[in-house]
GROMACS .gro file of C-alpha atoms in nm:
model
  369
    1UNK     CA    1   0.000   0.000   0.000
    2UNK     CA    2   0.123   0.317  -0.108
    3UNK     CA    3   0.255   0.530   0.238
    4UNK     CA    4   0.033   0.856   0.227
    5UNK     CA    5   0.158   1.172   0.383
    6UNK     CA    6   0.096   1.347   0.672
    7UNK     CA    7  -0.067   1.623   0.548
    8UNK     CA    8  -0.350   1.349   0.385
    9UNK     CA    9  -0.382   1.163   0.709
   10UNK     CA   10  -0.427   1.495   0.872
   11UNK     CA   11  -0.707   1.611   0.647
   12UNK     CA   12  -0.879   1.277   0.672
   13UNK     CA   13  -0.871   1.234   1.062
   14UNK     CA   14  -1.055   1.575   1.071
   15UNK     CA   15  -1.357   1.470   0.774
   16UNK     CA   16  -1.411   1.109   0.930
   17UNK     CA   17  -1.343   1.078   1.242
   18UNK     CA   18  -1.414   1.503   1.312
   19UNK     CA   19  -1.144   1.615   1.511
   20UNK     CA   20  -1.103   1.918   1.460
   21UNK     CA   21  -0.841   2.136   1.314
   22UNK     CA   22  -0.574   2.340   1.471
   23UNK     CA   23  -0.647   2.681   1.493
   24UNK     CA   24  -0.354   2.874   1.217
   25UNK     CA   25  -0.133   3.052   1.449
   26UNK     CA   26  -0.126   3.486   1.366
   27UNK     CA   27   0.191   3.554   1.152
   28UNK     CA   28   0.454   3.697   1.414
   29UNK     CA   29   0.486   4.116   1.372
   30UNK     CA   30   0.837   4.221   1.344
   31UNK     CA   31   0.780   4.458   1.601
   32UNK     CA   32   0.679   4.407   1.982
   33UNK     CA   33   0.267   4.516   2.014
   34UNK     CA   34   0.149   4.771   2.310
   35UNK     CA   35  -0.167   4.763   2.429
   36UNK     CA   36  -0.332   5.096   2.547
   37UNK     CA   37  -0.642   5.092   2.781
   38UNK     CA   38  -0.920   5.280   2.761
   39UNK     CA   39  -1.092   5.518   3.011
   40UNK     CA   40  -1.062   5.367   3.358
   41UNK     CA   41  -0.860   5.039   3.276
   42UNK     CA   42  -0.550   4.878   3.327
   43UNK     CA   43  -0.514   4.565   3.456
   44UNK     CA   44  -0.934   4.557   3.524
   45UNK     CA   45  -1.228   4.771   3.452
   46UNK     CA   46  -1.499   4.770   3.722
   47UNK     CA   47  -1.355   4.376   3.847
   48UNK     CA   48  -1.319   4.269   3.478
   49UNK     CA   49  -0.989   4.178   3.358
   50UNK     CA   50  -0.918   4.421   3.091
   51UNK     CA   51  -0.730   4.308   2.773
   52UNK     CA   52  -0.856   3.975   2.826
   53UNK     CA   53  -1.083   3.703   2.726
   54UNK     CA   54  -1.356   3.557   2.932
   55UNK     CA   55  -1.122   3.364   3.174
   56UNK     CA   56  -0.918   3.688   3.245
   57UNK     CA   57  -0.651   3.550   3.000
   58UNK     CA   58  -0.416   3.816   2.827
   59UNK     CA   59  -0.520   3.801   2.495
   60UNK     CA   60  -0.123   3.877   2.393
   61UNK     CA   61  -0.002   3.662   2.591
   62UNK     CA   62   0.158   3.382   2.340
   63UNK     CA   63   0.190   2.994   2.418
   64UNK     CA   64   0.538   2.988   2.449
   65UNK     CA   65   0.634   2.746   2.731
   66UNK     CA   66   0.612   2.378   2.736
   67UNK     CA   67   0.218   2.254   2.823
   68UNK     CA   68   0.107   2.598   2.909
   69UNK     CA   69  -0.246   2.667   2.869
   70UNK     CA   70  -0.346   3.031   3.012
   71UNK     CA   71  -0.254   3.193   2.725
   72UNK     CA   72  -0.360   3.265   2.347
   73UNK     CA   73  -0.343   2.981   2.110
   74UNK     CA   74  -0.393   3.173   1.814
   75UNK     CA   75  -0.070   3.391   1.838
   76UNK     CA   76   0.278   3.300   1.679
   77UNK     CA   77   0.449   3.149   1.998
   78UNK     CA   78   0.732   3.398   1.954
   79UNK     CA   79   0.531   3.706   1.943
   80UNK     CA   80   0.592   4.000   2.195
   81UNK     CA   81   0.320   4.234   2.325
   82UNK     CA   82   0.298   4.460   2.631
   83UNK     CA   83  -0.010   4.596   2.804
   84UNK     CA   84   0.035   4.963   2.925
   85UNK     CA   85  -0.043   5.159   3.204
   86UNK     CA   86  -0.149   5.486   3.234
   87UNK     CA   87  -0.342   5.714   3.415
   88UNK     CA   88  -0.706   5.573   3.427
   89UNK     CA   89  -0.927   5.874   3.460
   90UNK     CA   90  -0.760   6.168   3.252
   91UNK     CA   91  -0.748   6.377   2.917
   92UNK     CA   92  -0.528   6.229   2.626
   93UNK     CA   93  -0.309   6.506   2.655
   94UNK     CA   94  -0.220   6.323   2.976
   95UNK     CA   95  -0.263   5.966   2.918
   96UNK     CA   96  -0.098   6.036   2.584
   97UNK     CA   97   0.286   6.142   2.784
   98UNK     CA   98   0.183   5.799   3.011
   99UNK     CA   99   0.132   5.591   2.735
  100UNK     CA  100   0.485   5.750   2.557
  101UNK     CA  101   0.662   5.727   2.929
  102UNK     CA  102   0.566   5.323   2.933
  103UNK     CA  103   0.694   5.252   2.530
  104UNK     CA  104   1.007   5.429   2.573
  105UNK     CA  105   1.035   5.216   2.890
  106UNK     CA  106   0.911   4.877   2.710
  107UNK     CA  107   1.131   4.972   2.397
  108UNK     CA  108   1.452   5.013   2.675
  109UNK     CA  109   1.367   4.658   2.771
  110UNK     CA  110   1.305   4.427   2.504
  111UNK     CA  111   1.562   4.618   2.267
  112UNK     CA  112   1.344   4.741   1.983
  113UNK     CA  113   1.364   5.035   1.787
  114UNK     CA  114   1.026   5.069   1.675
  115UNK     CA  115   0.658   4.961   1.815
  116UNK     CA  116   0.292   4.879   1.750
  117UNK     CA  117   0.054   5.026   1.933
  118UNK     CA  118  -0.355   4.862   1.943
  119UNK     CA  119  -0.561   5.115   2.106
  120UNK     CA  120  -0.957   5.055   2.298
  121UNK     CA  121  -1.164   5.313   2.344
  122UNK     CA  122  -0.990   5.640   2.493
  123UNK     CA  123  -0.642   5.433   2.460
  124UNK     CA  124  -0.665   5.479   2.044
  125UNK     CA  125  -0.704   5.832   2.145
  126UNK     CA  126  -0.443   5.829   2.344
  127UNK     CA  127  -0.218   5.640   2.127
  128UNK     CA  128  -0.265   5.941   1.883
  129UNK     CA  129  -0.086   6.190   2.104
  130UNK     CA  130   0.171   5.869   2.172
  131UNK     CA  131   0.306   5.825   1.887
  132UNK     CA  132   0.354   6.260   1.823
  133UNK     CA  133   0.560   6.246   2.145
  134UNK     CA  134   0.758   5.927   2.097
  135UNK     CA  135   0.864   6.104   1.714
  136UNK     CA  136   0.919   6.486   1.868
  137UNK     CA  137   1.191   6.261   2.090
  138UNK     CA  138   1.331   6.018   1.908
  139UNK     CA  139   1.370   6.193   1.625
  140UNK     CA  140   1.260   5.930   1.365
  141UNK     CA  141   0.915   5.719   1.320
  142UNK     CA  142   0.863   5.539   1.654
  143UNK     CA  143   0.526   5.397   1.578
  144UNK     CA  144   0.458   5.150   1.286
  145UNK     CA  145   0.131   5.043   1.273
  146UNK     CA  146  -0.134   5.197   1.514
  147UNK     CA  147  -0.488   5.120   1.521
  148UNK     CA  148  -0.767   5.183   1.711
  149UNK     CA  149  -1.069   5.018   1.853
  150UNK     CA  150  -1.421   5.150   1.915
  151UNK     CA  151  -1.266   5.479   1.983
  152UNK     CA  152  -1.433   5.810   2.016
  153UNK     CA  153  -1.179   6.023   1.779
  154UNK     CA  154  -1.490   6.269   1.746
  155UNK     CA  155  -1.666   6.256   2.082
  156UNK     CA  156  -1.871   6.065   2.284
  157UNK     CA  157  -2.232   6.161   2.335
  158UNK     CA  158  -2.192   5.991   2.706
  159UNK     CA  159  -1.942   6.207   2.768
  160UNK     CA  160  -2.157   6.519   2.714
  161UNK     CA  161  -2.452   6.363   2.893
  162UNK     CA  162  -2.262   6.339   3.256
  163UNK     CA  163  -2.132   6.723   3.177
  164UNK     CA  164  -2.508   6.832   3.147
  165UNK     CA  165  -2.649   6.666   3.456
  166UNK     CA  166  -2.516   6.975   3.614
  167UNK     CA  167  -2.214   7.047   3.868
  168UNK     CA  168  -2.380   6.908   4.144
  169UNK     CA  169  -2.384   6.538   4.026
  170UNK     CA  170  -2.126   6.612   3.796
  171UNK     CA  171  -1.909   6.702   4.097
  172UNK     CA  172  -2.023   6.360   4.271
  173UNK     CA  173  -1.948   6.162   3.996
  174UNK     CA  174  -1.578   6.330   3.950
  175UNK     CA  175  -1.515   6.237   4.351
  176UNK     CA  176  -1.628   5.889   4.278
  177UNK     CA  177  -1.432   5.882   4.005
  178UNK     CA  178  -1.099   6.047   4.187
  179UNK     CA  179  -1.164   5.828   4.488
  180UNK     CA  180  -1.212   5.508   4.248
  181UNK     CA  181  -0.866   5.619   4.014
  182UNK     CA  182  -0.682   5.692   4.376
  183UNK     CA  183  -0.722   5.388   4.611
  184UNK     CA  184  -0.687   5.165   4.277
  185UNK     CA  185  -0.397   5.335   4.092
  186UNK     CA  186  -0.209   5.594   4.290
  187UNK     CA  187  -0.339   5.957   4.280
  188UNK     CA  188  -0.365   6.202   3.999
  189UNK     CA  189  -0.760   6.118   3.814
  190UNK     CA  190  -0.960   6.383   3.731
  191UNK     CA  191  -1.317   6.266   3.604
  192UNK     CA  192  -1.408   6.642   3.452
  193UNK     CA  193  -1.071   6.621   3.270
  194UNK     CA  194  -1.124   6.258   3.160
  195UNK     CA  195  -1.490   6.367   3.001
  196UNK     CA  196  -1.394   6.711   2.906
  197UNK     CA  197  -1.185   6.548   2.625
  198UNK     CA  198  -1.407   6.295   2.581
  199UNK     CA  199  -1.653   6.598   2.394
  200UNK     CA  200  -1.609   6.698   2.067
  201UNK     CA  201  -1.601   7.108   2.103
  202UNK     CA  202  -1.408   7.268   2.416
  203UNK     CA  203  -1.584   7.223   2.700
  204UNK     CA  204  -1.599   7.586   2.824
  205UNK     CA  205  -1.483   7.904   2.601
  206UNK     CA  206  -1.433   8.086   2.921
  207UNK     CA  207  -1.180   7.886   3.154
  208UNK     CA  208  -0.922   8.009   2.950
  209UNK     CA  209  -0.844   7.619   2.831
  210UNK     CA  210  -0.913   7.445   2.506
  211UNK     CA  211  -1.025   7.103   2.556
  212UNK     CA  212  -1.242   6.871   2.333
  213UNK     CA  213  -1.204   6.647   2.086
  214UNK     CA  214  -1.157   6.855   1.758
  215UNK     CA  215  -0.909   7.046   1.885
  216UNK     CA  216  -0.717   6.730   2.026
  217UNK     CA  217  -0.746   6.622   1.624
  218UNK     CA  218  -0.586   6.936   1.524
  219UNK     CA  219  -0.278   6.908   1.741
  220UNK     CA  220  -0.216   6.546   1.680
  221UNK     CA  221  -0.319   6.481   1.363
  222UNK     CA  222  -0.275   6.149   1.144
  223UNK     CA  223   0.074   6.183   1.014
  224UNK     CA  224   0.332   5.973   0.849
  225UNK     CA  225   0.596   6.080   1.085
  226UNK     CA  226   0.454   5.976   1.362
  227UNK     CA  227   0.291   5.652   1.311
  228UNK     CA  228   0.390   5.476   0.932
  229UNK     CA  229   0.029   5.288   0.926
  230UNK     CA  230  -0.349   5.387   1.067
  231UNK     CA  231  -0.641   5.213   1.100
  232UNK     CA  232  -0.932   5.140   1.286
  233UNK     CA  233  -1.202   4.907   1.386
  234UNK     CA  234  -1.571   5.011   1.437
  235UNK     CA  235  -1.860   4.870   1.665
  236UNK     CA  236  -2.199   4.895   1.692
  237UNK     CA  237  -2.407   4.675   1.921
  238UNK     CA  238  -2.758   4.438   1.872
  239UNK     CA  239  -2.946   4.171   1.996
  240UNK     CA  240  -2.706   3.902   2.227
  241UNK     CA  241  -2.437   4.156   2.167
  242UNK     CA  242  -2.563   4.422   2.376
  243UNK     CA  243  -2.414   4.430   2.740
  244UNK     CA  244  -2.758   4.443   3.002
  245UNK     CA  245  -2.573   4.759   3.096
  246UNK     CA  246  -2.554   4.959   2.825
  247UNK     CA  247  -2.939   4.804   2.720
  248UNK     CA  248  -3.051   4.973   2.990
  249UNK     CA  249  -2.865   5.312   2.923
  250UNK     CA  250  -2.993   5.280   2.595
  251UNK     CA  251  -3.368   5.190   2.652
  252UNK     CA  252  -3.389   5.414   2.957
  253UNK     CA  253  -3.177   5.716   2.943
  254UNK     CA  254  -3.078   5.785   2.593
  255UNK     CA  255  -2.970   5.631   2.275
  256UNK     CA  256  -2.662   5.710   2.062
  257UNK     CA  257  -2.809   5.840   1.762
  258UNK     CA  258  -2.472   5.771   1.592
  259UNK     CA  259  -2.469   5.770   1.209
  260UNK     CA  260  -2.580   6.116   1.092
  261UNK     CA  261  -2.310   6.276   0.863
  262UNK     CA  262  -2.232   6.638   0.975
  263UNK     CA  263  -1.915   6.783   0.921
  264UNK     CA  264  -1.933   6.922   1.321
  265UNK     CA  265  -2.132   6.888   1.628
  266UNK     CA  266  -2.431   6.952   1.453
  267UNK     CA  267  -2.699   6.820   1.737
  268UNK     CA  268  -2.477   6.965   1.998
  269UNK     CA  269  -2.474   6.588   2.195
  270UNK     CA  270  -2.122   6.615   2.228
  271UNK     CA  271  -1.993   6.398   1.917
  272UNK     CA  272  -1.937   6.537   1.531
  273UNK     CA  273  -2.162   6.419   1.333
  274UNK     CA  274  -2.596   6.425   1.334
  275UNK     CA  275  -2.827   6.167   1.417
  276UNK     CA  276  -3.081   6.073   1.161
  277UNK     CA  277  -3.345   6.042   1.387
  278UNK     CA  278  -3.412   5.666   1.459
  279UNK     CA  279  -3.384   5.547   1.760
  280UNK     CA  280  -3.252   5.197   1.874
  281UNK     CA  281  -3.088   5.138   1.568
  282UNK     CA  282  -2.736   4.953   1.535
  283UNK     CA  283  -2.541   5.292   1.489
  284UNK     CA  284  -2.340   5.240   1.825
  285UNK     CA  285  -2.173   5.034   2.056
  286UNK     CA  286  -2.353   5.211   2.370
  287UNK     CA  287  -2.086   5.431   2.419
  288UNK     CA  288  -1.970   5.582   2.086
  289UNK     CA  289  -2.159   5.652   1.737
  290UNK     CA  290  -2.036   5.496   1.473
  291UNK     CA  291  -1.976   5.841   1.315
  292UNK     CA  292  -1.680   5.922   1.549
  293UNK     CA  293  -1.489   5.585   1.514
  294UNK     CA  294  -1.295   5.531   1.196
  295UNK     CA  295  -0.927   5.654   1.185
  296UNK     CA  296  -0.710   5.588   0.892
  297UNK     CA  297  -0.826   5.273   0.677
  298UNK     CA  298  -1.158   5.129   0.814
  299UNK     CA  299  -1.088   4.735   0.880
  300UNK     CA  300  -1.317   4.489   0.823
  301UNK     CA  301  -1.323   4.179   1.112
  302UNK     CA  302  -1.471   3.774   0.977
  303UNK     CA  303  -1.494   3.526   1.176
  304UNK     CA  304  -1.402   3.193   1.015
  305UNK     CA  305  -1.313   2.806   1.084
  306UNK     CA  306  -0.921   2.813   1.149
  307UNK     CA  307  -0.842   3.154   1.200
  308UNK     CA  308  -0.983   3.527   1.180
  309UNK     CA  309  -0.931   3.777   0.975
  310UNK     CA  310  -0.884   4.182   0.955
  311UNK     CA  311  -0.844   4.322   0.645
  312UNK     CA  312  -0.911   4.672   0.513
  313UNK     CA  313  -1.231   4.787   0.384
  314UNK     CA  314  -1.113   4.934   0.063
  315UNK     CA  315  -1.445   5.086  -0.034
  316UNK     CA  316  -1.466   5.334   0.230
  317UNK     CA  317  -1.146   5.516   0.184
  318UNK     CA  318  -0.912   5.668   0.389
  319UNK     CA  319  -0.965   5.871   0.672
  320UNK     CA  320  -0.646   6.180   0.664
  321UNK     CA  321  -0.810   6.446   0.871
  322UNK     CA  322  -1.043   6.325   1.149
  323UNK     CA  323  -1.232   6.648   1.172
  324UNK     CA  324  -1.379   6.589   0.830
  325UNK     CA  325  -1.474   6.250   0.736
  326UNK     CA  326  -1.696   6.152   0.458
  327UNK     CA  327  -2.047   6.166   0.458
  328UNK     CA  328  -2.031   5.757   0.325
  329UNK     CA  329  -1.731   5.719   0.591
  330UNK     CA  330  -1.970   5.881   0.871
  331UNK     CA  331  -2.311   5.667   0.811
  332UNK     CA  332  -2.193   5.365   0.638
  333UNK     CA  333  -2.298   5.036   0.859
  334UNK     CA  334  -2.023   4.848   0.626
  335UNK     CA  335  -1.747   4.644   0.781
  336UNK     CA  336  -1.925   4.728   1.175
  337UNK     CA  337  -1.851   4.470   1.424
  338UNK     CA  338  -2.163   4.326   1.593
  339UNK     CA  339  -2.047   4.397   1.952
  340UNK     CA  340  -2.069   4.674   2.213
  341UNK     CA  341  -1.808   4.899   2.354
  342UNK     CA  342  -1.685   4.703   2.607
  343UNK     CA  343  -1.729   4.323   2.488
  344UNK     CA  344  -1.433   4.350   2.280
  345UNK     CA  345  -1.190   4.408   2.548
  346UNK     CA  346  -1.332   4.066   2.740
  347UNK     CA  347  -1.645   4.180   2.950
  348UNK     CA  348  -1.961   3.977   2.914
  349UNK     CA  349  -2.168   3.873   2.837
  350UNK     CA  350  -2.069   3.852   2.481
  351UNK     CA  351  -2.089   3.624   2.163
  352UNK     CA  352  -1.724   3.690   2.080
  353UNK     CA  353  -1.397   3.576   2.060
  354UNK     CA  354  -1.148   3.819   2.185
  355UNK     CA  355  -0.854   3.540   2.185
  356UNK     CA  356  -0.961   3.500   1.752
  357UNK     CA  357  -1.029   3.918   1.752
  358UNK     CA  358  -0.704   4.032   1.866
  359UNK     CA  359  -0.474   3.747   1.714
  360UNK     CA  360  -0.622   3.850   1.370
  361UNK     CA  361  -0.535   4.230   1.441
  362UNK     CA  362  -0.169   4.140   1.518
  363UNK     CA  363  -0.173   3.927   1.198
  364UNK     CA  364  -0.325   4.214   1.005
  365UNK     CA  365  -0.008   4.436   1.158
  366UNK     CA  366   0.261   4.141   1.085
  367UNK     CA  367   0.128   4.254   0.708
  368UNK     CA  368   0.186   4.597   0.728
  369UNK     CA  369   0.490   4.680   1.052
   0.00000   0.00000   0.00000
């Protein structure tokens, strides 16, 4: 009988006998990935593990010892990543330095010229101002590939919302939030910072500071000289993917109306962009409209039997100047992920993978670092 190879045996074990097949491990980046939190994170958010699956498992934390088994399966085994640190409840101008103090620091360590920085939430924000800082000292291109997830780059309606319940509650929900940042992290939150950035236009004209969102944009723009690669990843949440949380906000409170095209603020609910006027609608994650998330290239995320993928949406265009996306780029549902804000970074319940959702973003990088 004719010996048949491995591969054949393989292929046959897994049709008759239906064992299944290995998952196809991410292709390695040639560059170290960073991980930068979003409002209020770190190492949890509110008791939940952040950067993590449902098991509280780093999702970059590569199988790379013998018989391990906390750790993600469907990264190369020699891949590096780091999870930041910065200061949980403040602007980006702020968390920005942080996030530049802790990649100098990682870079020091693992001996790497150059970085890749993933970005949830407030951290994509952040990583903005990042990689500006980490070129204005290093004098060449720190940052390779940067993208962002669910990230507010034009404002967050829920931002604007706690502003407007007035100073009294606003001022109890900055102690809480100082208090919370403090006895968890060290000292130095501040909530009215943290939401004042969080806004698209400056907050007040007459405190003699410019804060908001669009201004942020203007002073650390998307530029080639500070990260070589930009792209982003967009949510919007339905049905089994809706945290009870944020289904409550939504059905009770009020609802992101988040995929009106408007070159500004044009509803005043603190994020660029108009609603359209239909409520409950999958035009937001609970947090953010889809109208304020796409930086750079717009990525598209598919699930699929051996391994994930992220590849660019190609139809949608580039995103140069965030101030002044496209009307398509603004409203169009193409490409969304079917999750809310905070079920991508490992915080149920959720219908999602984020072991299979970050392992394809690091492949997608390993493509273009």
């Amino acid at each position: 009988m004719k010996q048949q190879p491995p591969l054949f045996l393989a292929v046959l074990a897994v049709g008759v006998l239906g064992v299944a097949a290995p998952a196809l491990a991410a292709e390695k980046t040639t560059y170290p990935v960073v991980f930068a939190h979003g409002l209020g994170g770190f190492d949890d958010i509110l008791g939940y593990d952040y950067w993590g699956d449902d098991y509280g498992v780093f999702v970059g934390d590569p199988c790379d010892e013998f018989l391990e088994v906390s750790c993600n399966g469907d990264l190369n085994s020699k891949q590096k990543a780091f999870a930041a640190a910065v200061q949980p409840l403040q602007s980006s101008d702020v968390r920005g330095l942080d996030l530049a103090n802790d990649v100098e620091g990682y870079l020091a360590s693992s001996g790497s010229a150059y970085v890749n920085l993933v970005g949830h939430s407030q951290g994509g924000i952040d990583a903005r101002k990042a990689a500006k800082v980490l070129r204005e000292r290093k004098g060449y291109t720190v940052v390779k590939a940067l993208v962002s997830v669910s990230s507010p780059h034009r404002g967050s309606p829920v931002a604007k919302y706690i502003l407007d319940l007035g100073p009294g509650i606003t001022s109890v929900l900055d102690a809480l939030f100082r208090i919370y940042g403090d006895v968890v992290y060290g000292p130095g939150n501040d909530g009215y910072a943290a939401v004042k950035a969080l806004i698209y236009n400056d907050a007040d004209a007459s405190d003699g500071k410019t804060t908001g969102a669009k201004a942020f944009n203007v002073a650390n723009p998307i530029n080639a000289s500070y990260a070589a690669h930009y792209a982003s990843l967009v949510t919007a949440q339905s049905g089994l993917s809706v945290n009870p949380a944020l289904w409550l906000v939504r059905q009770f409170f009020f609802d992101i109306d988040g995929d009106g095209a408007c070159a500004d603020d044009c509803d005043n609910d603190g994020a660029a962009g108009r609603g359209d006027g239909i409520r409950n609608e999958q035009d937001d994650d609970g947090l953010v409209g889809i109208n304020s998330q796409q930086m750079g290239y717009r990525l598209r995320y598919t699930e699929r039997l051996g391994a994930d993928l992220v590849a660019q949406d190609s139809a949608l265009g580039y995103v140069s100047n965030i101030n002044a996306p496209s009307a398509l780029q603004q409203t169009s549902m193409s490409s969304v992920i079917n999750q809310d804000h905070v079920d991508v970074i490992g915080i149920g319940p959720d219908t999602f993978s984020e072991m299979e959702f970050y392992a394809a973003i690091i492949d997608y990088i390993a493509k273009v670092d």
